[in-house]
CSV table of C-alpha atoms and ligand atoms in Angstrom, one decimal:
chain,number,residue,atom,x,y,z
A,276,UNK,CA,13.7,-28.4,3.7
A,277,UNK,CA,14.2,-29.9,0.2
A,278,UNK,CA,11.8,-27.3,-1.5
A,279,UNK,CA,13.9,-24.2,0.0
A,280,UNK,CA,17.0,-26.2,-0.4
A,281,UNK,CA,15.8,-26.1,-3.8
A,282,UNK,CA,15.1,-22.5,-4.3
A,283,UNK,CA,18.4,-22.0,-3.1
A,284,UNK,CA,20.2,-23.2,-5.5
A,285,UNK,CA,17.7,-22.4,-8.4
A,286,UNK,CA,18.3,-18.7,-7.2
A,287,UNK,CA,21.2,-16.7,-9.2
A,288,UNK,CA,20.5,-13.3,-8.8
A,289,UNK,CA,19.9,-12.5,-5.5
A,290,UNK,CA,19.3,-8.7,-4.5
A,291,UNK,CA,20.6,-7.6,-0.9
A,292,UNK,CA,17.7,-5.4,-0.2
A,293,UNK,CA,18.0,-1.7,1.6
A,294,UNK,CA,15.5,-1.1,4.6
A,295,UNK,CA,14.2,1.6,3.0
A,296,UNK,CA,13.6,4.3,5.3
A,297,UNK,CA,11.0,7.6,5.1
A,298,UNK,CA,12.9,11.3,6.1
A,299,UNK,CA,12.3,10.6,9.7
A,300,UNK,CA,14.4,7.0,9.2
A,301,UNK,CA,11.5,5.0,10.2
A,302,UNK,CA,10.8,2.1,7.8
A,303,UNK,CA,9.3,3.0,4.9
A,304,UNK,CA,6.6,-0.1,4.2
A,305,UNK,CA,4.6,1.4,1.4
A,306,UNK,CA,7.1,1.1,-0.4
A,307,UNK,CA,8.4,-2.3,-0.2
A,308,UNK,CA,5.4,-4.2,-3.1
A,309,UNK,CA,6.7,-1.7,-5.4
A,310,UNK,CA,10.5,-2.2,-4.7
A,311,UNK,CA,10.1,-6.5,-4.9
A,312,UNK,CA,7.9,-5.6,-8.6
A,313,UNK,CA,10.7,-3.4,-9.5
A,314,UNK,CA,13.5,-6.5,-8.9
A,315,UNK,CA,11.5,-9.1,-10.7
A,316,UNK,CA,10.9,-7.5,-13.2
A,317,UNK,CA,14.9,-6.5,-13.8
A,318,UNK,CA,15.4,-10.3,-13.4
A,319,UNK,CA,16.0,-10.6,-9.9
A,320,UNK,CA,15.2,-14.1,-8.3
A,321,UNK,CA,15.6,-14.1,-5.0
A,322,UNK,CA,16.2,-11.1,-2.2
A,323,UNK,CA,18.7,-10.9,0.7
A,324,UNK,CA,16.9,-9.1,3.4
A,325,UNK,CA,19.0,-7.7,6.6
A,326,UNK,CA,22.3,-8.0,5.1
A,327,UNK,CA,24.7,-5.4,4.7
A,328,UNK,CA,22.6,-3.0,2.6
A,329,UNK,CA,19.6,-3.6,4.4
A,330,UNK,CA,21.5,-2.7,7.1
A,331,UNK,CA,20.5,-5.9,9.7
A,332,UNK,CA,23.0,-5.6,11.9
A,333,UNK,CA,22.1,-1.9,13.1
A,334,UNK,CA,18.6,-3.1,13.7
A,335,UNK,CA,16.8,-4.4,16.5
A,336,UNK,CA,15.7,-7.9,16.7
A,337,UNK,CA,11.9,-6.7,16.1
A,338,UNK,CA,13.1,-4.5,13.6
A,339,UNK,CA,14.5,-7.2,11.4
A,340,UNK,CA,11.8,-9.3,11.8
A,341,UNK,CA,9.1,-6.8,10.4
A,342,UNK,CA,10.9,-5.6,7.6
A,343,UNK,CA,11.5,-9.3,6.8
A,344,UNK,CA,7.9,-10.0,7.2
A,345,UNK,CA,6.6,-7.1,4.9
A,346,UNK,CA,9.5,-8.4,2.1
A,347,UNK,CA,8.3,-12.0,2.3
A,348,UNK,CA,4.4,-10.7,1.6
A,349,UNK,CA,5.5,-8.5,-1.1
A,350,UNK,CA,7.6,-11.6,-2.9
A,351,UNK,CA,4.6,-13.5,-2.4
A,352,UNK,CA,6.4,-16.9,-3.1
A,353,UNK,CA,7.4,-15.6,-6.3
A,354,UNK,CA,11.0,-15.4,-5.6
A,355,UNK,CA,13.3,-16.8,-3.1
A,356,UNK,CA,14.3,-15.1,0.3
A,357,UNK,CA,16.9,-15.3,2.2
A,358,UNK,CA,17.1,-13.6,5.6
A,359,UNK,CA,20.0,-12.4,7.4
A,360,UNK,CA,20.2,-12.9,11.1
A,361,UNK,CA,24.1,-12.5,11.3
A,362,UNK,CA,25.0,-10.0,14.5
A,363,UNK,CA,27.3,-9.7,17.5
A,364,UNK,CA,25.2,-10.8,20.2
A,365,UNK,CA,25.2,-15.1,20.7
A,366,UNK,CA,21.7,-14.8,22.5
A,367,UNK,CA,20.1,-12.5,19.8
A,368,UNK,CA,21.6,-14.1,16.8
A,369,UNK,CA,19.9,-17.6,18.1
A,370,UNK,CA,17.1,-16.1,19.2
A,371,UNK,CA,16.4,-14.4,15.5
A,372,UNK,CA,17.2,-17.8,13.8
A,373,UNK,CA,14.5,-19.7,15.9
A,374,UNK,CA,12.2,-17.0,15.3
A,375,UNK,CA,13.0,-16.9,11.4
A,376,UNK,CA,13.2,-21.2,11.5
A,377,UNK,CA,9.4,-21.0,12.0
A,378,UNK,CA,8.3,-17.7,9.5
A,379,UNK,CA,6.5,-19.1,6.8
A,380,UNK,CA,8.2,-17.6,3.4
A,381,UNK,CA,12.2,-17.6,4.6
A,382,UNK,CA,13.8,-20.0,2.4
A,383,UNK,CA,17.1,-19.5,3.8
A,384,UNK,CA,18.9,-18.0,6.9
A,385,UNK,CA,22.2,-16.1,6.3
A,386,UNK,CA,24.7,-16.5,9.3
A,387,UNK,CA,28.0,-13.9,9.4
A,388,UNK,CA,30.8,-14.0,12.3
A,389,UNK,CA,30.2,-11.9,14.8
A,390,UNK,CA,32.3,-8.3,14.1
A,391,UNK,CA,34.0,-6.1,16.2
A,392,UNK,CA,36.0,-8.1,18.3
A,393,UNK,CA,38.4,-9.9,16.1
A,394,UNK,CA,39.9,-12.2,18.8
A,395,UNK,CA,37.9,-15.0,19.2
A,396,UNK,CA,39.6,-18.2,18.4
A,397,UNK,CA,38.6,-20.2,15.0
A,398,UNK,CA,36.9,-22.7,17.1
A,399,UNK,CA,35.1,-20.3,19.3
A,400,UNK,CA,33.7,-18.6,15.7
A,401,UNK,CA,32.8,-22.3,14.3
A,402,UNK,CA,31.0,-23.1,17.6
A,403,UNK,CA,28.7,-20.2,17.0
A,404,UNK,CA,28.1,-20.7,13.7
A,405,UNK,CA,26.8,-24.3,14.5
A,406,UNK,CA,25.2,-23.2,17.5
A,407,UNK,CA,23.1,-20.6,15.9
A,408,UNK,CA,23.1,-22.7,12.1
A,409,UNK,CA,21.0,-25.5,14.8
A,410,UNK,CA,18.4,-23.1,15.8
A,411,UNK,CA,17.9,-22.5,12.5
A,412,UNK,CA,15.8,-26.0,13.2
A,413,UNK,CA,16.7,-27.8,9.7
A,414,UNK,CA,16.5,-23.8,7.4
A,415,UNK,CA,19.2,-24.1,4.4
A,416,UNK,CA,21.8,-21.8,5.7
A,417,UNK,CA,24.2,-20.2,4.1
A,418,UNK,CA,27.7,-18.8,5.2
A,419,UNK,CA,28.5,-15.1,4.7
A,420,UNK,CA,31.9,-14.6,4.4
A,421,UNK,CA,33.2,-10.6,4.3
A,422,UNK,CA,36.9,-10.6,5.7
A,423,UNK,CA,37.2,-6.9,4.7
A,424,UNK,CA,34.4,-6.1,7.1
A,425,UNK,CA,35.2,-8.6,9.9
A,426,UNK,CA,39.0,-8.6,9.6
A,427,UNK,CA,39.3,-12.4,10.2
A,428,UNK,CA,41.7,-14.3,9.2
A,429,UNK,CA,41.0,-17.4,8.3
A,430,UNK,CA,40.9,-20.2,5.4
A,431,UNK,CA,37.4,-20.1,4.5
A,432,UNK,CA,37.6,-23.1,2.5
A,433,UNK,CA,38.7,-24.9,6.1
A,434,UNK,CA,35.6,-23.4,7.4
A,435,UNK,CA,33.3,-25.1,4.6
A,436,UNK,CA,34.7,-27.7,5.1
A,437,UNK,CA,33.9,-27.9,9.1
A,438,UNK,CA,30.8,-26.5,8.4
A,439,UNK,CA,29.6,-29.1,5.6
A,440,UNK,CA,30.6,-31.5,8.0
A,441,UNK,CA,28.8,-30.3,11.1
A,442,UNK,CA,26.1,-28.7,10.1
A,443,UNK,CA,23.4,-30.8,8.2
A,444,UNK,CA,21.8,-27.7,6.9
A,445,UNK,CA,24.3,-25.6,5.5
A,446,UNK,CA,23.8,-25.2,1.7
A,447,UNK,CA,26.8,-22.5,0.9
A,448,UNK,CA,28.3,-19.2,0.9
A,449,UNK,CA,28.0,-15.6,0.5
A,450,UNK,CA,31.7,-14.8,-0.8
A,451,UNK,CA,31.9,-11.4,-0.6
A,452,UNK,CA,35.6,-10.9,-1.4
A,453,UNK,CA,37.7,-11.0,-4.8
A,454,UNK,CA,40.6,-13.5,-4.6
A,455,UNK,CA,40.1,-15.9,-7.5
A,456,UNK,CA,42.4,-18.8,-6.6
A,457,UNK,CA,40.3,-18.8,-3.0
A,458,UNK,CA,36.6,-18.8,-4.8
A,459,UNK,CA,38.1,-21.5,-7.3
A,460,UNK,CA,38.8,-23.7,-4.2
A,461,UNK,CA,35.5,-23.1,-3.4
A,462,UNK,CA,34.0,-24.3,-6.0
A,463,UNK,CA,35.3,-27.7,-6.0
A,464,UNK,CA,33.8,-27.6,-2.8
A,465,UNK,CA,30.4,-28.2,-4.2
A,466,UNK,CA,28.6,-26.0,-2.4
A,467,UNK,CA,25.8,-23.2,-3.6
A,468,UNK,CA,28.4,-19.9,-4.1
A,469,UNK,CA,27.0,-16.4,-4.0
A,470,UNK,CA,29.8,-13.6,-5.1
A,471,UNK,CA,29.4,-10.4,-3.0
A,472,UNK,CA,31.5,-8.3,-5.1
A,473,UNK,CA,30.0,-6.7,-8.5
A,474,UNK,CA,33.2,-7.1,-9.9
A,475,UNK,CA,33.7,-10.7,-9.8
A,476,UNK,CA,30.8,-11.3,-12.6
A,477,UNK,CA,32.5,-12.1,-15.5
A,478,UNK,CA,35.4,-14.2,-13.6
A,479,UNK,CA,32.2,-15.6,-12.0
A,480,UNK,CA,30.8,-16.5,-15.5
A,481,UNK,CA,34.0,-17.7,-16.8
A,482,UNK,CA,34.3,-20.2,-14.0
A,483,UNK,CA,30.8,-21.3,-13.5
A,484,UNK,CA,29.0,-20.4,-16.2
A,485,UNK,CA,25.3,-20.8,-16.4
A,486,UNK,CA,25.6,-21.5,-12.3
A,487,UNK,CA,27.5,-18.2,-11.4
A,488,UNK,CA,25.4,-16.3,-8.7
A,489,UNK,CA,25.3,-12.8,-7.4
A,490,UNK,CA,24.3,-11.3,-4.3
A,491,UNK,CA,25.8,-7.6,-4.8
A,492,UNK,CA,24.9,-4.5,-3.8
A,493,UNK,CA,24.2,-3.3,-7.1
A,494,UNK,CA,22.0,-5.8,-8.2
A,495,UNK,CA,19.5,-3.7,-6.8
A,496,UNK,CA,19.6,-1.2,-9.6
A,497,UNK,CA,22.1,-2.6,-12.5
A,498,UNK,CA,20.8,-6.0,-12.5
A,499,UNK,CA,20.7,-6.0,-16.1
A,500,UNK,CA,23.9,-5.1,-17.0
A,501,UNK,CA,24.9,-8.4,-14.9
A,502,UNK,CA,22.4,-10.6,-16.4
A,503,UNK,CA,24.1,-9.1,-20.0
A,504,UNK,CA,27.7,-9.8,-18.8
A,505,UNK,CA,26.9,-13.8,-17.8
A,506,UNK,CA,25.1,-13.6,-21.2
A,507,UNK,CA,27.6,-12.8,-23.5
A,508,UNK,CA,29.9,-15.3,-21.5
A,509,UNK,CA,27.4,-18.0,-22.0
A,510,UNK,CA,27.5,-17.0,-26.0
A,511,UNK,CA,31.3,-17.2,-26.5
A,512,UNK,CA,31.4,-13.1,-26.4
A,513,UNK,CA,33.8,-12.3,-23.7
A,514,UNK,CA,35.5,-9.6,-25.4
A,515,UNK,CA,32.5,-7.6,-25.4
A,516,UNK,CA,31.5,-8.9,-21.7
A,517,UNK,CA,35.2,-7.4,-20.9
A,518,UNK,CA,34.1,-4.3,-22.0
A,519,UNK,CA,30.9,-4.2,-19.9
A,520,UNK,CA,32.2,-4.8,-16.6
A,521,UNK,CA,34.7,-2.2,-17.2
A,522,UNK,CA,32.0,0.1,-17.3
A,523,UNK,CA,30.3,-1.3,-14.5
A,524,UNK,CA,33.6,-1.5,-12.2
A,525,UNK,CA,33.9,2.1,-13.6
A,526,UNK,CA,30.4,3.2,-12.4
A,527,UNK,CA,30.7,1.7,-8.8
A,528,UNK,CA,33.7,3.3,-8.4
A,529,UNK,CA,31.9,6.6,-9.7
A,530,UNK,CA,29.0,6.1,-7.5
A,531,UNK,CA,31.1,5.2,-4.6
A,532,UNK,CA,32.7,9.2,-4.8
A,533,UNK,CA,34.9,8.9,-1.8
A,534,UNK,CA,31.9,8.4,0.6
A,535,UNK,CA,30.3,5.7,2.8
A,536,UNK,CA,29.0,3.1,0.7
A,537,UNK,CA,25.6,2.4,2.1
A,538,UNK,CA,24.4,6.2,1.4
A,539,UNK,CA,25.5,6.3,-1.4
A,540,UNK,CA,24.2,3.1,-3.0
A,541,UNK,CA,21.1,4.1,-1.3
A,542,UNK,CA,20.8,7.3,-3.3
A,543,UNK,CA,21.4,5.9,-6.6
A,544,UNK,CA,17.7,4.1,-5.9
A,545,UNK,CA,16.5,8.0,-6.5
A,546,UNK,CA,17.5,8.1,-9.8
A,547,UNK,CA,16.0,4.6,-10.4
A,548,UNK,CA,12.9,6.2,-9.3
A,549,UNK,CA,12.4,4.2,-5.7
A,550,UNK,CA,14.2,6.5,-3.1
A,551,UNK,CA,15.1,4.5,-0.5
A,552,UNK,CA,15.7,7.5,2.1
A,553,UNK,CA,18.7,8.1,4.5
A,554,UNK,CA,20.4,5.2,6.1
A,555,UNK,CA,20.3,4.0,9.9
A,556,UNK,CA,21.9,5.9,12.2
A,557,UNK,CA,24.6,6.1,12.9
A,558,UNK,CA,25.1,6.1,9.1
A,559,UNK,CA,25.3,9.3,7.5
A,560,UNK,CA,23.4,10.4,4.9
A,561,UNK,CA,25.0,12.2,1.8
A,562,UNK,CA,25.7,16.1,1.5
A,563,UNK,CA,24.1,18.1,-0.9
A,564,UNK,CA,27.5,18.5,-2.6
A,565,UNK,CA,28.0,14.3,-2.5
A,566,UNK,CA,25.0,14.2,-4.4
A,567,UNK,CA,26.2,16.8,-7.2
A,568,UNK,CA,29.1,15.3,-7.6
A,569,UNK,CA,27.6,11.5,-7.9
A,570,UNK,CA,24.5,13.2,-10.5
A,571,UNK,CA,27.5,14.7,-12.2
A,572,UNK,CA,29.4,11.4,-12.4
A,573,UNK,CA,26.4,9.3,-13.7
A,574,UNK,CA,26.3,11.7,-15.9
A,575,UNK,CA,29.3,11.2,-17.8
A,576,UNK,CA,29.9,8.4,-20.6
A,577,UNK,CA,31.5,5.0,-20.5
A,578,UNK,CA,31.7,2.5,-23.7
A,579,UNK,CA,28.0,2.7,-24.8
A,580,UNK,CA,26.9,6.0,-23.3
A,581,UNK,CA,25.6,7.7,-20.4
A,582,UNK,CA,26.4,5.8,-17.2
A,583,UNK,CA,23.0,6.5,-15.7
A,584,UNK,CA,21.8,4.9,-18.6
A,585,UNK,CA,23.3,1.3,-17.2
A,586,UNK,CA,20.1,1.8,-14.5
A,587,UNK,CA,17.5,-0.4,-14.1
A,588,UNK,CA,14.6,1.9,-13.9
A,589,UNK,CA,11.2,1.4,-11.7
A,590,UNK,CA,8.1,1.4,-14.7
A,591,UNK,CA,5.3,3.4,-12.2
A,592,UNK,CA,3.4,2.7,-15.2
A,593,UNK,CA,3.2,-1.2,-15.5
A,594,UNK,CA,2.6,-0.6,-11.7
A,595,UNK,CA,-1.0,1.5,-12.4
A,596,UNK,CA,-1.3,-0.5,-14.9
A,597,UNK,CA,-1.3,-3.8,-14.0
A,598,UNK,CA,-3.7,-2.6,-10.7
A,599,UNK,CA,-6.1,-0.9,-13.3
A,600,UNK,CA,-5.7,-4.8,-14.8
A,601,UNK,CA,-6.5,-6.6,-10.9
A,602,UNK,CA,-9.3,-3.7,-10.6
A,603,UNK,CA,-10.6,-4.4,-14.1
A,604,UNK,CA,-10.5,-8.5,-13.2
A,605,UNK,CA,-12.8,-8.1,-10.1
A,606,UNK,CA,-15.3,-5.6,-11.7
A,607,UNK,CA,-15.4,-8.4,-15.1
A,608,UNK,CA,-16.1,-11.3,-12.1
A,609,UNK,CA,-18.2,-9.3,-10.2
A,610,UNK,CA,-20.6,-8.5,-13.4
A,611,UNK,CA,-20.3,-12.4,-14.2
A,612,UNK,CA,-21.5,-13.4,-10.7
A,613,UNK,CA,-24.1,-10.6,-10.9
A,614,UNK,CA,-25.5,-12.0,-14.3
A,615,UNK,CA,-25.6,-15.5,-13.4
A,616,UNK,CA,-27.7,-14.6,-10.3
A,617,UNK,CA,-29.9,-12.5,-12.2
A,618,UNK,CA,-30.3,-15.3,-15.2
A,619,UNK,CA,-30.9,-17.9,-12.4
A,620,UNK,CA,-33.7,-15.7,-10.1
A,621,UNK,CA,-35.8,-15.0,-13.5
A,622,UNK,CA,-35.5,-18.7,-14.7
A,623,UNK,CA,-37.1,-19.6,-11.4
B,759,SI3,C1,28.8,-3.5,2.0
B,759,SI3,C2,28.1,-3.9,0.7
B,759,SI3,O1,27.1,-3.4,0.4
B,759,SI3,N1,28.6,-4.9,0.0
B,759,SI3,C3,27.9,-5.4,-1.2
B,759,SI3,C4,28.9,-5.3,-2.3
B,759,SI3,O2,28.3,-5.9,-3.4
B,759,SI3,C5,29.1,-3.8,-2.6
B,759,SI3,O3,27.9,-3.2,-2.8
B,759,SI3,C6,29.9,-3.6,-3.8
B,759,SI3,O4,31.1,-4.4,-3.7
B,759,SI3,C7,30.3,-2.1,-4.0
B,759,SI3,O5,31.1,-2.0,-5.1
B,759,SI3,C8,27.4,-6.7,-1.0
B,759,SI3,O6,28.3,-7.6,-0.6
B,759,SI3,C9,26.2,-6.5,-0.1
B,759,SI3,C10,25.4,-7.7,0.3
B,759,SI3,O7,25.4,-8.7,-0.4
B,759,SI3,C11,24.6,-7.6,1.4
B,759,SI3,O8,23.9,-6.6,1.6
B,759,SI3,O9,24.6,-8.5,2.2
């Protein structure tokens, strides 16, 4: 438990993965080795599989297991992972934490409330948290706190604090909402934070500093613009830092173009060159005319130019590249070994 533990809270920016999906909505593995290269090398240090934009809560329990499978080969312990097995259903929800307790690679467990029905008590909602936190079998968990998406009420800091004291395993929090007083309370808490919302960076980085961390949608294809705000917090610059998460509030709200979220965040992955397909039903996917507008937004200039410019954008080439490099190693080794057989049959 101490090495995940570990990775944990080494792990500052965390991207929420998409299930990426082919036209059909099937799961599109192929792709998934190219999309984990893609984050590392923007800086990414750890993934989020089966949250919000990956969509977990729409997917069957065998669903969420494969695609979490396929994401923990393609990290390849390079990075952390953090699963999430938040849903409605008490059996299901423990059920997927056992399961993910013993899967070799999950460094974490992310547990929600249950949504829809927005009438269980606060102790009915703690006991299921510790219910399903215990078959997580001694996994770090972490907390992920959303109230615009659950429409609880409650003081979250209370519920760290119940939490830290019932719950041997719990490491900290998604906190996926933007009231500053509330995430400075949590932060005296002592616990591993993760801020949900892009635009809580630079307050992030002007309360935490070098620890701020970030599990947002976006850090799946603006990453770097993130890693630059923290940066020029870290260097005394927050004027300029100011600046840039104007343009990245600006851009969300741009890329956001009146429509449901998850599409469209999922479409902005074209233009980083790793489409990530259509959403999960019942999730629409965006109109020819959302996708006009959203090109033509990108399209238009913030404080250093082009918006579509602030993307992170998948290298195909270092891909080839690097496997003409693993081709090139085995052919060198192969020749080697060949070689040294040859030398040692004619010296005999
Ligand atoms: C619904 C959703 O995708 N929320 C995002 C936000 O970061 C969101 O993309 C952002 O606030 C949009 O501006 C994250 O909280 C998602 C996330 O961390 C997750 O997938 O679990």
């Amino acid at each position: 438990m101490e090495d995940t533990r570990n990775k944990i809270l080494l792990a500052r920016y965390v991207a929420p993965v998409f299930t990426p999906r082919d036209e059909t909505r099937n799961v599109n593995y192929s792709i998934i080795p190219k999309y984990v290269n893609y984050l590392i090398s923007t800086g990414v240090q750890g993934i989020l599989v089966g949250g919000s934009a990956g969509q977990g809560i729409l997917q069957p329990n065998s669903e969420r297991l494969s695609v979490a499978r396929a994401f923990i080969a393609a990290a390849d312990g390079r990075i952390t992972v953090i699963v999430h097995a938040g849903g409605v259903n008490y059996e299901d929800t423990l059920s997927l934490c056992r399961e993910l307790s013993v899967t070799e690679g999950v460094d974490g467990i992310m547990l929600s409330s249950p949504m829809f029905y927005p009438y269980y008590t606060y102790s009915g909602m703690l006991e299921f948290l510790c219910d399903a936190g215990k078959a997580c079998n001694g996994k770090p968990v972490l907390y992920y706190h959303f109230p615009s998406l659950t429409r609880l009420q409650y003081d979250v800091v209370d519920l760290v604090k119940s939490l830290k004291k019932r719950l041997r395993n719990f490491v900290g929090l998604k906190y996926t909402a933007n009231d500053e007083e509330i995430y400075k309370r949590l932060v005296k808490q002592k616990i591993k934070i993760f801020l949900g919302f892009p635009s809580m960076t630079l307050v992030g980085a002007q309360t935490q500093g070098g620890q701020v961390s970030l599990i947002t949608g976006p850090t799946n294809f603006v990453n770097g613009v993130m890693v630059r705000i923290v940066d020029l917090v870290l260097e005394g610059n927050s004027r300029k830092a100011k600046t840039i998460q104007k343009d990245l509030d600006d851009l969300m709200t741009m890329v956001v173009v009146e429509q449901e979220l998850m599409s469209a965040m999922t479409h902005v992955m074209d233009f980083v060159g790793l489409p990530m397909g259509p959403p999960v039903k019942p999730l629409s996917d965006l109109t020819e005319s959302q996708k006009r507008i959203m090109k033509g937004n990108l399209n238009k200039v913030g404080s250093e130019g082009k918006y579509i410019d602030m993307l992170d954008r998948y290298d195909a080439h270092t891909e080839t590249a690097s496997i003409y490099t693993s081709y090139l190693l085995i052919g060198t080794l192969a020749y080697l070994f060949y070689k040294l057989v040859n030398t040692k049959v004619n010296s005999s």
